[in-house]
mmCIF file of C-alpha atoms in Angstrom:
data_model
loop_
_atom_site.group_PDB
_atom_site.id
_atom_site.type_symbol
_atom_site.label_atom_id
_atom_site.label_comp_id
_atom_site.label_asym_id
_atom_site.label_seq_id
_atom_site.Cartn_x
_atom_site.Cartn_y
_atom_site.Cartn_z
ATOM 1 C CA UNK A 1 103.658 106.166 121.002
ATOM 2 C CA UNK A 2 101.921 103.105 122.727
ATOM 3 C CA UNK A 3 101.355 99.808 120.504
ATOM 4 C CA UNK A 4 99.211 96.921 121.268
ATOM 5 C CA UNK A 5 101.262 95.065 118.643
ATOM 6 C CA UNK A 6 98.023 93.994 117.107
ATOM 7 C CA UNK A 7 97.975 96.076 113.983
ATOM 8 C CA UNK A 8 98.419 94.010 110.585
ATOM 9 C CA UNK A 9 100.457 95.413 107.526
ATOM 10 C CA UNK A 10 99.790 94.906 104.181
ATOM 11 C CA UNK A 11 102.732 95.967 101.769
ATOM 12 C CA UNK A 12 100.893 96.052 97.819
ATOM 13 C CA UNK A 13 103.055 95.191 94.504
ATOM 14 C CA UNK A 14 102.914 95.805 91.494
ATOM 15 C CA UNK A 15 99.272 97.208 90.482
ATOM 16 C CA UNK A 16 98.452 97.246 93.984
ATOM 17 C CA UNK A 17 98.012 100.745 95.103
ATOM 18 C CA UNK A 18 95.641 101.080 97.676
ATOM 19 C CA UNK A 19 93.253 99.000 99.681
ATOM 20 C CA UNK A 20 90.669 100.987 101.825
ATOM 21 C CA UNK A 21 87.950 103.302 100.839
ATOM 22 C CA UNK A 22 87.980 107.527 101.441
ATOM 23 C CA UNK A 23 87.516 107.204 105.169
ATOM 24 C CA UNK A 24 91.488 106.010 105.835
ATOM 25 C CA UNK A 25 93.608 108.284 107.207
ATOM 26 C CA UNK A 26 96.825 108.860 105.523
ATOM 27 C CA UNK A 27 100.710 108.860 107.983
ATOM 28 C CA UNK A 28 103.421 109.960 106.920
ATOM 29 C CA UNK A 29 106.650 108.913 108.791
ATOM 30 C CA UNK A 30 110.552 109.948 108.281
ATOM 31 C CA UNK A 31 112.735 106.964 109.451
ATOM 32 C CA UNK A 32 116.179 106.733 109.745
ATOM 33 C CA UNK A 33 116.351 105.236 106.478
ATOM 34 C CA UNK A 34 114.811 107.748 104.773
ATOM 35 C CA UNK A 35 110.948 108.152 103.796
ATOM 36 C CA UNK A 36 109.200 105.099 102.833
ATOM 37 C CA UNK A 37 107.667 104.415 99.507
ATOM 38 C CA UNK A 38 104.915 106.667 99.980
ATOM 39 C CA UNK A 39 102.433 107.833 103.077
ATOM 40 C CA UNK A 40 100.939 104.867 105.390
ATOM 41 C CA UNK A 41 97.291 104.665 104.792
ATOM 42 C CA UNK A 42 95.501 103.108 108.125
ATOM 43 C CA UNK A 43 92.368 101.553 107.992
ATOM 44 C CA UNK A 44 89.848 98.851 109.549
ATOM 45 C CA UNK A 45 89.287 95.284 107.924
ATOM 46 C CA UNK A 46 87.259 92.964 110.564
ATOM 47 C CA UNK A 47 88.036 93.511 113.708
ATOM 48 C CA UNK A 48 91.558 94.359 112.756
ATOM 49 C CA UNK A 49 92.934 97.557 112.408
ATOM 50 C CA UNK A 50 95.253 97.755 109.208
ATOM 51 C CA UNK A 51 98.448 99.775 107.821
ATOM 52 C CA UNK A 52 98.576 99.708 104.263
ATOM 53 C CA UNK A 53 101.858 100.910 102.267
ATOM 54 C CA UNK A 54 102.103 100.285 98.477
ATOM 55 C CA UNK A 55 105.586 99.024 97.580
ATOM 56 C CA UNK A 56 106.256 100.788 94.776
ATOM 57 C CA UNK A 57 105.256 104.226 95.556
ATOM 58 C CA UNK A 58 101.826 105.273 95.060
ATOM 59 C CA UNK A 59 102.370 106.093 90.710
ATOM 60 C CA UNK A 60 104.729 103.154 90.675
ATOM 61 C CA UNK A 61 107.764 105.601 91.518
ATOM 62 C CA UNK A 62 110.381 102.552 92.437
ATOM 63 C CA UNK A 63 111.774 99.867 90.523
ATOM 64 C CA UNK A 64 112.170 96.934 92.579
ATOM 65 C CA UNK A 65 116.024 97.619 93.511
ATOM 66 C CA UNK A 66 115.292 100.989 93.987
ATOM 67 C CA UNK A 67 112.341 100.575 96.414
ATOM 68 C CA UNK A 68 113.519 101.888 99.735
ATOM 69 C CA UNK A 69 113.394 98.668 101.576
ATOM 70 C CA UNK A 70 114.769 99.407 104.625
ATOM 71 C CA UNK A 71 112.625 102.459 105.534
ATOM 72 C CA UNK A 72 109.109 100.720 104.343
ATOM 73 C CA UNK A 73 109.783 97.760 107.335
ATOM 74 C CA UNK A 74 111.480 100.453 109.934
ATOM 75 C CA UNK A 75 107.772 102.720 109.411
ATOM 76 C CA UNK A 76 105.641 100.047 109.740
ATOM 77 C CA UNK A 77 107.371 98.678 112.918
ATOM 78 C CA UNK A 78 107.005 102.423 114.529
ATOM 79 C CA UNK A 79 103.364 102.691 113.584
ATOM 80 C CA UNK A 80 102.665 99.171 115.518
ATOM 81 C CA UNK A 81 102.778 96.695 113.152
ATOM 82 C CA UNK A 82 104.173 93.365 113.900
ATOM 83 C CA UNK A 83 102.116 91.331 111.401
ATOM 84 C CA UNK A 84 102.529 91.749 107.602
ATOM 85 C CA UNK A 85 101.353 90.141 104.347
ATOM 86 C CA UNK A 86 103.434 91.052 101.059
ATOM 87 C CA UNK A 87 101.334 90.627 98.359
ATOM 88 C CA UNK A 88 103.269 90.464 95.164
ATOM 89 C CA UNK A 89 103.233 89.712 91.047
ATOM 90 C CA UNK A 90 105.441 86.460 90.304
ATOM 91 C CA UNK A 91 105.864 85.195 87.294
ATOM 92 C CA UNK A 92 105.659 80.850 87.170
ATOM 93 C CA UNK A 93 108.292 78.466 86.716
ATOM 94 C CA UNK A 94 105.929 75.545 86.807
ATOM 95 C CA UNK A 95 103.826 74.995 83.795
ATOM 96 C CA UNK A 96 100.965 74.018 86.004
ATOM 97 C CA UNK A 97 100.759 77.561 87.885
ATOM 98 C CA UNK A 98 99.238 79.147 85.072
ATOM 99 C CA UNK A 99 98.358 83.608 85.287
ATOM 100 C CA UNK A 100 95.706 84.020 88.140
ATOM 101 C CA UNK A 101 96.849 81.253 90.305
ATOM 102 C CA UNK A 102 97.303 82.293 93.816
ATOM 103 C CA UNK A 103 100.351 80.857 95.544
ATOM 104 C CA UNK A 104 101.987 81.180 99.599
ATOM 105 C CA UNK A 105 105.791 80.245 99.142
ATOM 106 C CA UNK A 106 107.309 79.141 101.332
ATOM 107 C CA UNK A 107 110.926 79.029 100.877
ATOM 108 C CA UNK A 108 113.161 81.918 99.157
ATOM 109 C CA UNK A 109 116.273 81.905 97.044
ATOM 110 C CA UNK A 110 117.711 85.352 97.054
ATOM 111 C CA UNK A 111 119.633 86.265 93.350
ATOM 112 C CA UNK A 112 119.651 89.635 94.144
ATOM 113 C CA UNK A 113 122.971 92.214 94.514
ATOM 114 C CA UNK A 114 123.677 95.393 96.171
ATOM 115 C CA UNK A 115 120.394 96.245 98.023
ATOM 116 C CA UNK A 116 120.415 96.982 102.111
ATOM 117 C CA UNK A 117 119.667 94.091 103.465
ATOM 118 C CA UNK A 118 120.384 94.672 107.290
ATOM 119 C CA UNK A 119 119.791 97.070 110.135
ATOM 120 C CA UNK A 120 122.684 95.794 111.897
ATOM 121 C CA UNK A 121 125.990 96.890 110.498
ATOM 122 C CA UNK A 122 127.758 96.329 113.655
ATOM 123 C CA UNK A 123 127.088 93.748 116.751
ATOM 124 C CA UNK A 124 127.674 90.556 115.241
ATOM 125 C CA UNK A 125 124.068 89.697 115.057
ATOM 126 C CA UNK A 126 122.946 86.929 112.704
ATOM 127 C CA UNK A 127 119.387 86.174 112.538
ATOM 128 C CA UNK A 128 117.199 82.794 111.850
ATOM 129 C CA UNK A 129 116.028 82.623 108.194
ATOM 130 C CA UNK A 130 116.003 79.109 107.895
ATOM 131 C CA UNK A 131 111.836 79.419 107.024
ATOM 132 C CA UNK A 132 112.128 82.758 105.820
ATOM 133 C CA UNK A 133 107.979 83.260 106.270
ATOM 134 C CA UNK A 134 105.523 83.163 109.145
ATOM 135 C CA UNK A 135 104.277 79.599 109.834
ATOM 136 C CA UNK A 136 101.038 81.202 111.520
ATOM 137 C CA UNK A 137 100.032 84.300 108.717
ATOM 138 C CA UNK A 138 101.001 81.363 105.696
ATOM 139 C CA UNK A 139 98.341 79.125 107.463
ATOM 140 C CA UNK A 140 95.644 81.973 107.682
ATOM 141 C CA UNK A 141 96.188 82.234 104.149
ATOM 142 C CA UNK A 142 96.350 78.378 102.989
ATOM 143 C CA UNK A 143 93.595 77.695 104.536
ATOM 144 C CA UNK A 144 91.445 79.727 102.269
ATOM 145 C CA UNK A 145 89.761 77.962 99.063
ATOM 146 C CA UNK A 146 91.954 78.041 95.950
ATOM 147 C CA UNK A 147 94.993 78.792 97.108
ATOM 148 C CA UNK A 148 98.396 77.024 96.432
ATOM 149 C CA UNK A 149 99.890 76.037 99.731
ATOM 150 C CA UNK A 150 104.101 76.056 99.025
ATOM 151 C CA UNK A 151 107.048 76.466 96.640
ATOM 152 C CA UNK A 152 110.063 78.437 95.979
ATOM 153 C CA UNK A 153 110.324 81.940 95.568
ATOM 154 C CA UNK A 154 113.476 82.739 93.634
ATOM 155 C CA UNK A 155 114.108 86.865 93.524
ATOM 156 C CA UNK A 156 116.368 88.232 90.757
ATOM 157 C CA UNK A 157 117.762 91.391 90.806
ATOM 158 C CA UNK A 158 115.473 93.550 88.238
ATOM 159 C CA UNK A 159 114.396 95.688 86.874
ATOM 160 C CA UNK A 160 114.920 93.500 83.527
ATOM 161 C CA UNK A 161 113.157 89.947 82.786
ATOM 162 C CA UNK A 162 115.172 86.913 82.827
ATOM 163 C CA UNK A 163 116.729 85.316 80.209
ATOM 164 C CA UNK A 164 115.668 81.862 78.813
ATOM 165 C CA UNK A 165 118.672 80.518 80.127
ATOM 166 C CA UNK A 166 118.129 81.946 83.457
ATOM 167 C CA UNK A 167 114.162 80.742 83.539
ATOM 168 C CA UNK A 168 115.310 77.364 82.462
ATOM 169 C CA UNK A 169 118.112 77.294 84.707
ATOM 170 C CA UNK A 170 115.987 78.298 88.062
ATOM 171 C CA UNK A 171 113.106 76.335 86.779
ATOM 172 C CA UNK A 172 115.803 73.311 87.055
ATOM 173 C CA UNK A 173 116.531 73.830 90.238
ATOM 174 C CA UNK A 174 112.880 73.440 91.426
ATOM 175 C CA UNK A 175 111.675 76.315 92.002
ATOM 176 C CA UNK A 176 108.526 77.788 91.041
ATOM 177 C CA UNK A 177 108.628 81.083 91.314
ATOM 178 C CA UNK A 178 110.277 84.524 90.554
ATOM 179 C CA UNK A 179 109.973 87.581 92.116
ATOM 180 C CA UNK A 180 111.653 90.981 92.239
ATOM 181 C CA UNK A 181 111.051 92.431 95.423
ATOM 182 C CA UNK A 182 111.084 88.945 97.570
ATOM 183 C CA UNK A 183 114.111 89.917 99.242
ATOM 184 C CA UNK A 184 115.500 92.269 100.976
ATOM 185 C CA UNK A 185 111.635 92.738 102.357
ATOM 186 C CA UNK A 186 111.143 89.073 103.737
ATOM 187 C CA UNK A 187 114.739 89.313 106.038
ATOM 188 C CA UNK A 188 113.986 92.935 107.286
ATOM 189 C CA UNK A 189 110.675 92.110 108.642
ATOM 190 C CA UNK A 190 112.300 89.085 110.780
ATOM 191 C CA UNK A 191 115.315 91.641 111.559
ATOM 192 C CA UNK A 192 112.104 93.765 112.772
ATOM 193 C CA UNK A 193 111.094 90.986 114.955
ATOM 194 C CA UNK A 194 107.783 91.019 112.481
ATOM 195 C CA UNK A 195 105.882 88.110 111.158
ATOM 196 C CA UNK A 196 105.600 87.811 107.452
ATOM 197 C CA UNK A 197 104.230 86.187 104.770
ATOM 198 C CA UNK A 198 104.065 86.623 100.950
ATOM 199 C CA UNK A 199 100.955 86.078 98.691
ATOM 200 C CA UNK A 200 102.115 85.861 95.140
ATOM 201 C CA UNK A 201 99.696 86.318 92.490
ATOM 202 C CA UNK A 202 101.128 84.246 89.053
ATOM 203 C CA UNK A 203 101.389 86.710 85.839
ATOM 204 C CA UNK A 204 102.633 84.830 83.429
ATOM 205 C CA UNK A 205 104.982 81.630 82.361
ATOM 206 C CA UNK A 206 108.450 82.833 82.747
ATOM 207 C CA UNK A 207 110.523 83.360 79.654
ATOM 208 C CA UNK A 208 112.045 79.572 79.462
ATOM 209 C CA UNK A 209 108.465 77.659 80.518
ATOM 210 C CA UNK A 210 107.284 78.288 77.113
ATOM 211 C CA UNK A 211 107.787 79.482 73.390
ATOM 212 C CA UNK A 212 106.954 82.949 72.340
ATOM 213 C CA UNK A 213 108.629 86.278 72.646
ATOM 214 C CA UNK A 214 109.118 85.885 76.368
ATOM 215 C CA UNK A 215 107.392 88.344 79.342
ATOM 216 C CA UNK A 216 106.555 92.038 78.529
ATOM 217 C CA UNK A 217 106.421 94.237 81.195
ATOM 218 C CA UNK A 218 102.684 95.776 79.929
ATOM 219 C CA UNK A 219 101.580 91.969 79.402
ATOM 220 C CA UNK A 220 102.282 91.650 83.444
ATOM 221 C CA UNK A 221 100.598 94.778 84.401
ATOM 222 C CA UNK A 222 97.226 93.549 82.016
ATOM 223 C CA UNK A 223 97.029 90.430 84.171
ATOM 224 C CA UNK A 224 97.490 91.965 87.543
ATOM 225 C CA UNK A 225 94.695 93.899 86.979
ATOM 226 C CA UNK A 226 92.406 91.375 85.847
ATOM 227 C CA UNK A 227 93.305 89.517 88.456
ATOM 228 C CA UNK A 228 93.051 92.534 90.855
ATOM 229 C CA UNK A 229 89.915 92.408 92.528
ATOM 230 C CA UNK A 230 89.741 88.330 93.602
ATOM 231 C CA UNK A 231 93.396 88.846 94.985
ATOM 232 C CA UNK A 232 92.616 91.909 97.265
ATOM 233 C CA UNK A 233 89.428 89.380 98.279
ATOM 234 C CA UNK A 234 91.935 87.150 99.201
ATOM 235 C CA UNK A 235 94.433 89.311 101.010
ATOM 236 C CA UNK A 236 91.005 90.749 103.569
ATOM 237 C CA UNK A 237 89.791 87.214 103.640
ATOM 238 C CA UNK A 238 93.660 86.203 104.832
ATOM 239 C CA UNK A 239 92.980 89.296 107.139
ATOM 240 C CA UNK A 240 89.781 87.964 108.250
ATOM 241 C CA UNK A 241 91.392 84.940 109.078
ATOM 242 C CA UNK A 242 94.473 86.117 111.467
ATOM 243 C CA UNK A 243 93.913 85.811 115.192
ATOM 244 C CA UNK A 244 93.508 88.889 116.987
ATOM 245 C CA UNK A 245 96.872 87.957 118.860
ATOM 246 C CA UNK A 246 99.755 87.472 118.240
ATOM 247 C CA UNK A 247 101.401 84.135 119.520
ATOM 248 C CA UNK A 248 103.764 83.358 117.159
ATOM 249 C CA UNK A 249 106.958 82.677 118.707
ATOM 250 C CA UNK A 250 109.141 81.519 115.490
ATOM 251 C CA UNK A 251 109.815 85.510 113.914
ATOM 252 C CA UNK A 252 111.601 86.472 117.647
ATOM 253 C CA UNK A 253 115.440 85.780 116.543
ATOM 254 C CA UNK A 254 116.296 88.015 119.679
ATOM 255 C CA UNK A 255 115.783 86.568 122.202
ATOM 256 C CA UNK A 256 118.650 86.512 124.339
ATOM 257 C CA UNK A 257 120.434 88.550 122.371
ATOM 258 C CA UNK A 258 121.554 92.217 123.057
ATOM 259 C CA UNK A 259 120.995 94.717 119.919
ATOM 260 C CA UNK A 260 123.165 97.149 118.882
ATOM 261 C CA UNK A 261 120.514 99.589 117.810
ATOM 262 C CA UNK A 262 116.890 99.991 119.276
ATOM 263 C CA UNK A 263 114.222 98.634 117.428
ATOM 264 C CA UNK A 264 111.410 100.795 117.153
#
C-alpha cells in the first residue's frame, strides 16, 4: 500500500461516533495489536481526505482503560495517516472553563496505571515527549474563534470519577484539565512518528471545583451532546485549516535512530 502521508485522522470520544455522511467507505484492519475500536470510516473534508475512528467503539463498547490503544494508532498509521486530532470530553479544573468551552492543551500529566503504552519492548528506544502535542495541528486549531489556546491535561486512570480530594489536589497543582483517555493515545502517535493534537470539549466542573453531588456519568453524556454539533464544526474547521503538507519536523523522534520493529 502506497501513502502520500497526507491523510488526516480524527479519533472521536465520548459521544462522538461518527463524522461523515452515507457516502464514506468503511476499513476494517487487523493489526498486530489486535482490531481497533471499531472499522475506519474514510471520508473527504476540504481538500483533505480523512480517516475517522471513534475511540470508544462505535456503541461505546470500551471504557477508557479498556480501549485498545495500541491497535487504534498502529491502523491509522497503515491506512496513511500521519496527522491526527483527538477530540475528547474533559471535565474543568478551572472555575473559569465552564461546560461548552473548547480548549487545545498543551501539556499532559499522565495518572494512569497498567495500560500499553509502547511499541517498543526491546531496543532501548526512548522517545521526545517533552511537548507531548503537535506545535503545527494545535496552531490550526487556536487560531480558530473561541477557542482556549493552552493548559494541562491531567489523565486518571478511569473508569470512575475522581474524588474531591483528588479534583482539589490536581486542581492545586495547576492544571486544568482531566481526561481519561489522554494517555496512552498522545505517546503512541509520537512512537508512530504521527503528529497529534487534542481538542477537549469541557463537560462539567470536576468534583472538588464546586459543591453539589459531584460528576454523573449521564450528566457528561447530556452536555456532550448539546455541545455536539459546534464541536464537530470546530474539529472540520481545524481540518479546514491544516496545510495540505506536512512539514512538521518536531513529532520525528527517529531520526537517527535504528528501530527494533518496522513501523508501518
Amino acid at each position: 500500500m502506497i501513502h502520500n502521508g497526507r491523510m488526516l485522522g480524527v479519533i472521536g470520544g465520548s459521544g462522538f461516533y461518527s463524522f461523515f455522511g452515507a457516502d464514506a467507505r468503511a476499513i476494517s484492519l487487523d493489526t498486530p495489536y489486535g482490531s481497533p475500536s471499531a472499522p475506519i470510516t474514510v471520508g473527504t473534508i476540504g481538500d483533505h481526505e480523512v480517516a475517522f475512528l471513534p475511540r470508544h467503539g462505535a456503541n461505546h463498547e470500551f471504557s477508557p482503560h479498556t480501549v485498545p490503544y495500541r491497535a487504534n494508532m498502529w491502523a491509522l498509521r497503515a491506512l496513511g495517516v500521519r496527522r491526527i486530532f483527538g477530540p475528547c470530553a474533559v471535565g474543568s479544573l478551572d472555575p473559569q472553563l465552564g461546560p461548552g468551552a473548547m480548549v487545545v492543551p498543551d501539556q499532559l500529566v499522565d495518572r494512569t496505571s497498567g495500560r500499553s503504552d509502547t511499541y517498543f519492548d526491546s531496543g532501548g528506544i526512548h522517545v521526545d515527549f517533552a511537548d507531548p502535542y503537535c506545535p503545527s495541528l494545535r496552531a490550526a486549531v487556536t487560531g480558530l474563534p473561541s477557542v482556549v489556546d493552552g493548559g494541562t491535561m491531567v489523565v486518571i486512570q478511569g473508569p470512575r470519577f475522581s474524588t474531591r480530594a483528588e479534583s482539589q489536589w490536581f486542581a492545586g497543582q495547576g492544571f486544568r484539565l482531566v481526561n481519561m483517555t489522554g494517555y496512552p493515545e498522545t505517546v503512541l502517535a509520537r512512537e508512530l512518528e504521527m503528529c497529534y493534537a487534542a481538542i477537549a470539549l469541557v463537560t462539567d466542573l470536576d468534583a472538588g471545583i464546586e459543591s453539589g453531588q459531584g460528576v454523573r456519568a449521564v450528566d457528561v453524556f447530556a452536555e456532550f451532546q448539546r455541545n455536539l454539533v459546534p464541536f464537530k464544526q470546530l474539529v472540520h474547521e481545524a481540518i479546514e485549516s491544516t496545510a495540505q503538507v506536512n512539514e512538521c519536523t518536531h513529532c520525528l523522534p527517529h531520526e537517527g535512530v535504528t528501530l527494533p520493529i518496522e513501523l508501518p
